[in-house]
């Protein structure tokens, strides 16, 4: 299977590293790069297969029938994240070359998904994860929409077993390399980061915000009011987006997003993901009936 997108990325980096030399004169033997060619690629396995593999890798089922896993890394490694614009440092070029060489005899899971559903905003997303971590594509895949044919707009490679913690982000190339982390949220944020960068270049704004619609009575009529809820991670976006506010029919809430939206110049917002990423600590039914019901559903 050819992976031309990543190969082009490497050619770009090699070209930048040789400072305007003729890229046709640069052979791979003259650089630290090797082509992205894993030993084997498992192409878009089903959710059932990924779940089965995750259980074999140490996952357990809760009393509600949900998969529970333990991770070494429990949050994003933001302090080890580097965004590369322009010419990359030689240490990063060498690191990517070392990773590509390591992957040549490793098995990887490839999963394709789509972010956003509005025409003109759909972005094709692809992740590659070393096969010992099937829980990562399983969980990441559930956050976005089904994949569609064609080359991806954004690619993330995750090598969780790598001894060094590092995230390299190449926003212009739509490429992220995640090393040393088995935290699913790192993959989630990698794609959201890319779509926020892309949306800004298109004249929009990517917002770290949840969204919902309140359908309420006003002057004897039902009207829809759009709501954007800004906040950093862990500050309550999901809790507020999924709260009923104790409205009673015919009033209601319509849940849209809990993390990132694209704000357009006309004031409308485009959603990115298909599901929510909730924190279950201190979750109880009295204050959060909708989230609690979701958490105990299989």
mmCIF file of C-alpha atoms in Angstrom:
data_model
loop_
_atom_site.group_PDB
_atom_site.id
_atom_site.type_symbol
_atom_site.label_atom_id
_atom_site.label_comp_id
_atom_site.label_asym_id
_atom_site.label_seq_id
_atom_site.Cartn_x
_atom_site.Cartn_y
_atom_site.Cartn_z
ATOM 1 C CA UNK A 1 0.000 0.000 0.000
ATOM 2 C CA UNK A 2 1.402 3.392 -0.998
ATOM 3 C CA UNK A 3 1.333 6.252 1.467
ATOM 4 C CA UNK A 4 2.122 9.161 -0.833
ATOM 5 C CA UNK A 5 0.902 11.849 1.568
ATOM 6 C CA UNK A 6 3.519 11.000 4.170
ATOM 7 C CA UNK A 7 6.202 10.457 1.561
ATOM 8 C CA UNK A 8 5.567 13.974 0.240
ATOM 9 C CA UNK A 9 5.893 15.292 3.793
ATOM 10 C CA UNK A 10 9.302 13.694 4.113
ATOM 11 C CA UNK A 11 10.445 15.068 0.773
ATOM 12 C CA UNK A 12 9.390 18.546 1.948
ATOM 13 C CA UNK A 13 11.391 18.163 5.152
ATOM 14 C CA UNK A 14 14.418 16.810 3.304
ATOM 15 C CA UNK A 15 14.196 19.722 0.884
ATOM 16 C CA UNK A 16 14.070 22.244 3.704
ATOM 17 C CA UNK A 17 16.952 20.582 5.491
ATOM 18 C CA UNK A 18 19.233 20.768 2.442
ATOM 19 C CA UNK A 19 18.615 24.537 2.083
ATOM 20 C CA UNK A 20 17.442 25.026 -1.491
ATOM 21 C CA UNK A 21 19.383 22.090 -2.951
ATOM 22 C CA UNK A 22 17.815 20.210 -5.850
ATOM 23 C CA UNK A 23 15.586 17.625 -4.189
ATOM 24 C CA UNK A 24 16.161 15.300 -7.154
ATOM 25 C CA UNK A 25 19.804 15.069 -6.126
ATOM 26 C CA UNK A 26 18.964 14.071 -2.561
ATOM 27 C CA UNK A 27 18.766 10.327 -2.087
ATOM 28 C CA UNK A 28 17.226 8.775 0.999
ATOM 29 C CA UNK A 29 20.652 7.328 1.794
ATOM 30 C CA UNK A 30 21.908 10.915 2.213
ATOM 31 C CA UNK A 31 19.358 11.739 4.914
ATOM 32 C CA UNK A 32 18.043 10.343 8.155
ATOM 33 C CA UNK A 33 14.682 9.652 6.508
ATOM 34 C CA UNK A 34 13.226 6.373 5.420
ATOM 35 C CA UNK A 35 9.884 6.031 3.692
ATOM 36 C CA UNK A 36 6.837 5.438 5.873
ATOM 37 C CA UNK A 37 6.354 1.743 5.215
ATOM 38 C CA UNK A 38 5.307 -0.279 8.280
ATOM 39 C CA UNK A 39 5.791 -4.030 8.308
ATOM 40 C CA UNK A 40 2.037 -4.531 8.033
ATOM 41 C CA UNK A 41 -1.023 -2.284 8.028
ATOM 42 C CA UNK A 42 -4.423 -3.423 9.296
ATOM 43 C CA UNK A 43 -6.731 -1.393 7.076
ATOM 44 C CA UNK A 44 -9.812 0.035 8.826
ATOM 45 C CA UNK A 45 -10.811 -2.843 11.118
ATOM 46 C CA UNK A 46 -14.374 -2.862 12.432
ATOM 47 C CA UNK A 47 -15.319 -1.538 15.850
ATOM 48 C CA UNK A 48 -16.101 -5.099 16.983
ATOM 49 C CA UNK A 49 -12.613 -6.300 16.011
ATOM 50 C CA UNK A 50 -10.950 -3.374 17.753
ATOM 51 C CA UNK A 51 -12.992 -3.999 20.890
ATOM 52 C CA UNK A 52 -12.082 -7.689 20.834
ATOM 53 C CA UNK A 53 -8.381 -6.844 20.510
ATOM 54 C CA UNK A 54 -8.603 -4.240 23.270
ATOM 55 C CA UNK A 55 -10.074 -6.849 25.615
ATOM 56 C CA UNK A 56 -7.216 -9.217 24.777
ATOM 57 C CA UNK A 57 -4.747 -6.418 25.543
ATOM 58 C CA UNK A 58 -5.962 -6.106 29.130
ATOM 59 C CA UNK A 59 -9.264 -4.271 28.831
ATOM 60 C CA UNK A 60 -12.197 -5.360 31.001
ATOM 61 C CA UNK A 61 -15.963 -4.982 30.773
ATOM 62 C CA UNK A 62 -17.735 -2.981 33.458
ATOM 63 C CA UNK A 63 -21.028 -4.055 35.037
ATOM 64 C CA UNK A 64 -22.734 -1.907 32.383
ATOM 65 C CA UNK A 65 -21.016 -3.689 29.492
ATOM 66 C CA UNK A 66 -18.593 -0.879 28.704
ATOM 67 C CA UNK A 67 -14.918 -1.347 27.922
ATOM 68 C CA UNK A 68 -12.566 -0.112 30.647
ATOM 69 C CA UNK A 69 -8.816 0.243 30.077
ATOM 70 C CA UNK A 70 -5.818 1.510 32.024
ATOM 71 C CA UNK A 71 -3.340 3.858 30.378
ATOM 72 C CA UNK A 72 0.202 4.801 31.344
ATOM 73 C CA UNK A 73 -0.376 8.437 30.391
ATOM 74 C CA UNK A 74 -3.507 9.990 31.877
ATOM 75 C CA UNK A 75 -3.587 13.413 30.242
ATOM 76 C CA UNK A 76 -2.234 15.332 27.279
ATOM 77 C CA UNK A 77 1.521 15.855 27.164
ATOM 78 C CA UNK A 78 1.242 19.537 26.250
ATOM 79 C CA UNK A 79 4.680 20.434 27.615
ATOM 80 C CA UNK A 80 6.248 17.941 25.207
ATOM 81 C CA UNK A 81 4.341 19.288 22.187
ATOM 82 C CA UNK A 82 6.152 21.263 19.487
ATOM 83 C CA UNK A 83 4.473 23.042 16.564
ATOM 84 C CA UNK A 84 6.803 23.164 13.563
ATOM 85 C CA UNK A 85 6.356 26.034 11.102
ATOM 86 C CA UNK A 86 8.989 26.705 8.479
ATOM 87 C CA UNK A 87 12.264 24.824 8.492
ATOM 88 C CA UNK A 88 12.319 22.034 11.111
ATOM 89 C CA UNK A 89 15.222 21.556 13.482
ATOM 90 C CA UNK A 90 17.684 18.826 12.596
ATOM 91 C CA UNK A 91 16.811 16.992 15.808
ATOM 92 C CA UNK A 92 13.190 16.683 14.658
ATOM 93 C CA UNK A 93 14.224 15.488 11.214
ATOM 94 C CA UNK A 94 16.412 12.834 12.805
ATOM 95 C CA UNK A 95 13.685 11.835 15.258
ATOM 96 C CA UNK A 96 11.142 11.296 12.477
ATOM 97 C CA UNK A 97 13.702 9.262 10.548
ATOM 98 C CA UNK A 98 14.366 7.086 13.601
ATOM 99 C CA UNK A 99 10.632 6.517 14.084
ATOM 100 C CA UNK A 100 10.076 5.595 10.433
ATOM 101 C CA UNK A 101 12.966 3.132 10.574
ATOM 102 C CA UNK A 102 11.527 1.586 13.751
ATOM 103 C CA UNK A 103 8.115 1.127 12.125
ATOM 104 C CA UNK A 104 9.441 -0.826 9.152
ATOM 105 C CA UNK A 105 8.973 -4.143 10.964
ATOM 106 C CA UNK A 106 5.985 -3.142 13.104
ATOM 107 C CA UNK A 107 2.284 -3.766 12.560
ATOM 108 C CA UNK A 108 0.016 -0.716 12.575
ATOM 109 C CA UNK A 109 -3.722 -0.125 12.631
ATOM 110 C CA UNK A 110 -5.001 2.413 10.110
ATOM 111 C CA UNK A 111 -8.372 4.060 10.673
ATOM 112 C CA UNK A 112 -10.160 6.637 8.516
ATOM 113 C CA UNK A 113 -12.824 9.012 9.753
ATOM 114 C CA UNK A 114 -14.445 12.297 8.672
ATOM 115 C CA UNK A 115 -14.617 15.478 10.728
ATOM 116 C CA UNK A 116 -17.532 17.877 10.145
ATOM 117 C CA UNK A 117 -20.574 17.058 8.023
ATOM 118 C CA UNK A 118 -21.336 20.376 6.350
ATOM 119 C CA UNK A 119 -20.320 20.453 2.690
ATOM 120 C CA UNK A 120 -17.202 22.506 2.176
ATOM 121 C CA UNK A 121 -16.042 21.762 5.719
ATOM 122 C CA UNK A 122 -15.648 17.983 5.662
ATOM 123 C CA UNK A 123 -12.080 16.947 6.459
ATOM 124 C CA UNK A 124 -10.825 13.397 5.976
ATOM 125 C CA UNK A 125 -8.780 12.200 8.947
ATOM 126 C CA UNK A 126 -6.507 9.162 9.170
ATOM 127 C CA UNK A 127 -4.594 7.748 12.112
ATOM 128 C CA UNK A 128 -1.938 5.049 12.255
ATOM 129 C CA UNK A 129 -1.407 3.424 15.661
ATOM 130 C CA UNK A 130 0.966 0.593 16.524
ATOM 131 C CA UNK A 131 -1.083 -2.584 16.814
ATOM 132 C CA UNK A 132 -0.463 -3.163 20.536
ATOM 133 C CA UNK A 133 -2.799 -0.237 21.285
ATOM 134 C CA UNK A 134 -6.135 -1.069 19.584
ATOM 135 C CA UNK A 135 -8.046 0.862 22.244
ATOM 136 C CA UNK A 136 -6.769 4.155 20.793
ATOM 137 C CA UNK A 137 -8.317 3.783 17.308
ATOM 138 C CA UNK A 138 -11.391 2.200 18.920
ATOM 139 C CA UNK A 139 -12.039 5.238 21.111
ATOM 140 C CA UNK A 140 -10.880 7.841 18.603
ATOM 141 C CA UNK A 141 -12.993 6.318 15.830
ATOM 142 C CA UNK A 142 -16.135 6.652 17.919
ATOM 143 C CA UNK A 143 -15.703 10.427 18.165
ATOM 144 C CA UNK A 144 -15.960 11.175 14.430
ATOM 145 C CA UNK A 145 -18.078 10.285 11.405
ATOM 146 C CA UNK A 146 -17.539 7.225 9.154
ATOM 147 C CA UNK A 147 -14.633 7.422 6.743
ATOM 148 C CA UNK A 148 -15.054 8.234 3.068
ATOM 149 C CA UNK A 149 -12.963 7.238 0.016
ATOM 150 C CA UNK A 150 -9.995 9.368 -0.963
ATOM 151 C CA UNK A 151 -6.715 10.601 0.425
ATOM 152 C CA UNK A 152 -6.803 12.130 3.929
ATOM 153 C CA UNK A 153 -6.491 15.825 4.671
ATOM 154 C CA UNK A 154 -4.925 15.160 8.081
ATOM 155 C CA UNK A 155 -2.722 12.282 9.247
ATOM 156 C CA UNK A 156 -1.602 11.328 12.749
ATOM 157 C CA UNK A 157 0.933 8.595 13.524
ATOM 158 C CA UNK A 158 0.982 7.320 17.106
ATOM 159 C CA UNK A 159 3.795 5.184 18.521
ATOM 160 C CA UNK A 160 2.750 4.800 22.137
ATOM 161 C CA UNK A 161 5.645 2.543 23.139
ATOM 162 C CA UNK A 162 8.306 5.041 22.063
ATOM 163 C CA UNK A 163 10.606 5.714 25.058
ATOM 164 C CA UNK A 164 10.547 9.502 24.646
ATOM 165 C CA UNK A 165 7.409 11.605 25.133
ATOM 166 C CA UNK A 166 7.048 13.988 22.205
ATOM 167 C CA UNK A 167 4.326 15.398 19.945
ATOM 168 C CA UNK A 168 5.443 17.030 16.698
ATOM 169 C CA UNK A 169 2.811 19.074 14.863
ATOM 170 C CA UNK A 170 3.254 20.114 11.228
ATOM 171 C CA UNK A 171 0.111 22.205 10.626
ATOM 172 C CA UNK A 172 0.990 23.201 7.059
ATOM 173 C CA UNK A 173 1.377 19.545 6.087
ATOM 174 C CA UNK A 174 -1.591 18.335 8.146
ATOM 175 C CA UNK A 175 0.632 15.852 9.988
ATOM 176 C CA UNK A 176 1.077 15.038 13.683
ATOM 177 C CA UNK A 177 3.487 12.537 15.230
ATOM 178 C CA UNK A 178 2.630 11.309 18.746
ATOM 179 C CA UNK A 179 5.342 9.465 20.655
ATOM 180 C CA UNK A 180 5.345 7.885 24.108
ATOM 181 C CA UNK A 181 1.658 8.466 24.934
ATOM 182 C CA UNK A 182 -1.208 5.973 25.046
ATOM 183 C CA UNK A 183 -3.760 8.639 26.020
ATOM 184 C CA UNK A 184 -6.615 8.695 23.514
ATOM 185 C CA UNK A 185 -7.180 12.409 24.018
ATOM 186 C CA UNK A 186 -3.833 13.101 22.347
ATOM 187 C CA UNK A 187 -5.192 11.722 19.055
ATOM 188 C CA UNK A 188 -8.472 13.556 19.510
ATOM 189 C CA UNK A 189 -6.701 16.867 20.023
ATOM 190 C CA UNK A 190 -4.303 16.251 17.132
ATOM 191 C CA UNK A 191 -7.134 16.277 14.590
ATOM 192 C CA UNK A 192 -9.044 19.116 16.255
ATOM 193 C CA UNK A 193 -5.865 21.195 16.291
ATOM 194 C CA UNK A 194 -5.418 20.608 12.575
ATOM 195 C CA UNK A 195 -9.002 21.534 11.687
ATOM 196 C CA UNK A 196 -8.770 24.711 13.783
ATOM 197 C CA UNK A 197 -5.625 25.736 11.913
ATOM 198 C CA UNK A 198 -7.226 24.936 8.549
ATOM 199 C CA UNK A 199 -10.435 26.801 9.400
ATOM 200 C CA UNK A 200 -8.501 29.939 10.347
ATOM 201 C CA UNK A 201 -6.677 29.889 7.001
ATOM 202 C CA UNK A 202 -10.088 29.637 5.322
ATOM 203 C CA UNK A 203 -11.250 32.847 7.013
ATOM 204 C CA UNK A 204 -13.108 31.230 9.924
ATOM 205 C CA UNK A 205 -12.284 30.702 13.588
ATOM 206 C CA UNK A 206 -11.793 27.390 15.335
ATOM 207 C CA UNK A 207 -13.185 27.764 18.844
ATOM 208 C CA UNK A 208 -12.553 25.640 21.921
ATOM 209 C CA UNK A 209 -16.234 25.725 22.784
ATOM 210 C CA UNK A 210 -19.288 23.532 23.227
ATOM 211 C CA UNK A 211 -22.552 24.284 21.464
ATOM 212 C CA UNK A 212 -26.239 23.584 21.925
ATOM 213 C CA UNK A 213 -29.661 24.900 20.968
ATOM 214 C CA UNK A 214 -32.272 25.954 23.509
ATOM 215 C CA UNK A 215 -35.797 25.591 22.136
ATOM 216 C CA UNK A 216 -37.823 27.825 24.436
ATOM 217 C CA UNK A 217 -41.113 29.680 24.634
ATOM 218 C CA UNK A 218 -40.925 33.340 23.689
ATOM 219 C CA UNK A 219 -43.978 35.530 23.148
ATOM 220 C CA UNK A 220 -46.173 32.455 22.874
ATOM 221 C CA UNK A 221 -43.994 30.761 20.246
ATOM 222 C CA UNK A 222 -41.200 28.196 20.308
ATOM 223 C CA UNK A 223 -37.921 29.752 19.194
ATOM 224 C CA UNK A 224 -34.422 28.317 18.873
ATOM 225 C CA UNK A 225 -31.514 30.071 20.559
ATOM 226 C CA UNK A 226 -27.979 28.994 19.688
ATOM 227 C CA UNK A 227 -25.494 28.837 22.564
ATOM 228 C CA UNK A 228 -21.685 28.653 22.510
ATOM 229 C CA UNK A 229 -19.955 27.694 25.767
ATOM 230 C CA UNK A 230 -16.291 28.655 25.909
ATOM 231 C CA UNK A 231 -13.871 26.988 28.306
ATOM 232 C CA UNK A 232 -10.597 25.141 28.728
ATOM 233 C CA UNK A 233 -10.511 21.370 29.176
ATOM 234 C CA UNK A 234 -12.101 20.238 32.422
ATOM 235 C CA UNK A 235 -14.039 23.453 33.058
ATOM 236 C CA UNK A 236 -17.537 22.142 32.324
ATOM 237 C CA UNK A 237 -18.219 22.420 28.593
ATOM 238 C CA UNK A 238 -19.570 18.868 28.329
ATOM 239 C CA UNK A 239 -21.560 19.197 31.552
ATOM 240 C CA UNK A 240 -23.261 22.373 30.366
ATOM 241 C CA UNK A 241 -23.751 21.252 26.764
ATOM 242 C CA UNK A 242 -25.489 18.066 27.906
ATOM 243 C CA UNK A 243 -27.593 19.583 30.682
ATOM 244 C CA UNK A 244 -31.366 19.706 30.265
ATOM 245 C CA UNK A 245 -31.701 22.919 32.317
ATOM 246 C CA UNK A 246 -34.845 21.204 33.597
ATOM 247 C CA UNK A 247 -36.822 22.333 30.547
ATOM 248 C CA UNK A 248 -40.190 20.638 30.050
ATOM 249 C CA UNK A 249 -41.936 19.840 26.739
ATOM 250 C CA UNK A 250 -42.457 21.463 24.382
ATOM 251 C CA UNK A 251 -39.281 23.277 25.472
ATOM 252 C CA UNK A 252 -36.107 21.245 25.106
ATOM 253 C CA UNK A 253 -32.358 21.285 24.546
ATOM 254 C CA UNK A 254 -30.670 20.081 21.365
ATOM 255 C CA UNK A 255 -27.107 18.969 22.055
ATOM 256 C CA UNK A 256 -24.564 19.773 19.341
ATOM 257 C CA UNK A 257 -20.879 19.738 20.343
ATOM 258 C CA UNK A 258 -18.804 19.637 23.513
ATOM 259 C CA UNK A 259 -15.278 20.586 22.425
ATOM 260 C CA UNK A 260 -14.584 22.450 19.164
ATOM 261 C CA UNK A 261 -16.714 24.353 16.647
ATOM 262 C CA UNK A 262 -15.870 26.383 13.559
ATOM 263 C CA UNK A 263 -17.309 29.895 13.774
ATOM 264 C CA UNK A 264 -18.107 31.379 10.367
ATOM 265 C CA UNK A 265 -18.189 35.055 9.428
ATOM 266 C CA UNK A 266 -22.008 35.031 9.293
ATOM 267 C CA UNK A 267 -22.162 34.014 12.962
ATOM 268 C CA UNK A 268 -23.144 30.391 12.364
ATOM 269 C CA UNK A 269 -21.122 27.530 13.826
ATOM 270 C CA UNK A 270 -20.109 24.240 12.200
ATOM 271 C CA UNK A 271 -19.730 21.160 14.392
ATOM 272 C CA UNK A 272 -16.723 18.858 14.217
ATOM 273 C CA UNK A 273 -17.370 15.613 16.124
ATOM 274 C CA UNK A 274 -20.094 12.993 16.471
ATOM 275 C CA UNK A 275 -19.839 12.184 20.169
ATOM 276 C CA UNK A 276 -18.832 13.520 23.573
ATOM 277 C CA UNK A 277 -15.806 13.025 25.784
ATOM 278 C CA UNK A 278 -17.000 13.086 29.362
ATOM 279 C CA UNK A 279 -15.163 12.828 32.644
ATOM 280 C CA UNK A 280 -16.949 10.366 34.922
ATOM 281 C CA UNK A 281 -15.423 11.311 38.272
ATOM 282 C CA UNK A 282 -18.068 12.815 40.584
ATOM 283 C CA UNK A 283 -20.748 12.163 37.959
ATOM 284 C CA UNK A 284 -24.117 11.549 39.640
ATOM 285 C CA UNK A 285 -27.717 11.360 38.373
ATOM 286 C CA UNK A 286 -29.274 14.204 40.351
ATOM 287 C CA UNK A 287 -27.217 16.999 38.798
ATOM 288 C CA UNK A 288 -26.389 15.389 35.437
ATOM 289 C CA UNK A 289 -29.152 12.940 34.487
ATOM 290 C CA UNK A 290 -28.354 12.865 30.762
ATOM 291 C CA UNK A 291 -24.618 12.299 31.145
ATOM 292 C CA UNK A 292 -25.154 9.747 33.897
ATOM 293 C CA UNK A 293 -27.607 7.790 31.745
ATOM 294 C CA UNK A 294 -25.106 7.800 28.886
ATOM 295 C CA UNK A 295 -22.271 6.646 31.142
ATOM 296 C CA UNK A 296 -24.142 3.555 32.347
ATOM 297 C CA UNK A 297 -25.473 2.619 28.909
ATOM 298 C CA UNK A 298 -23.629 -0.221 27.116
#
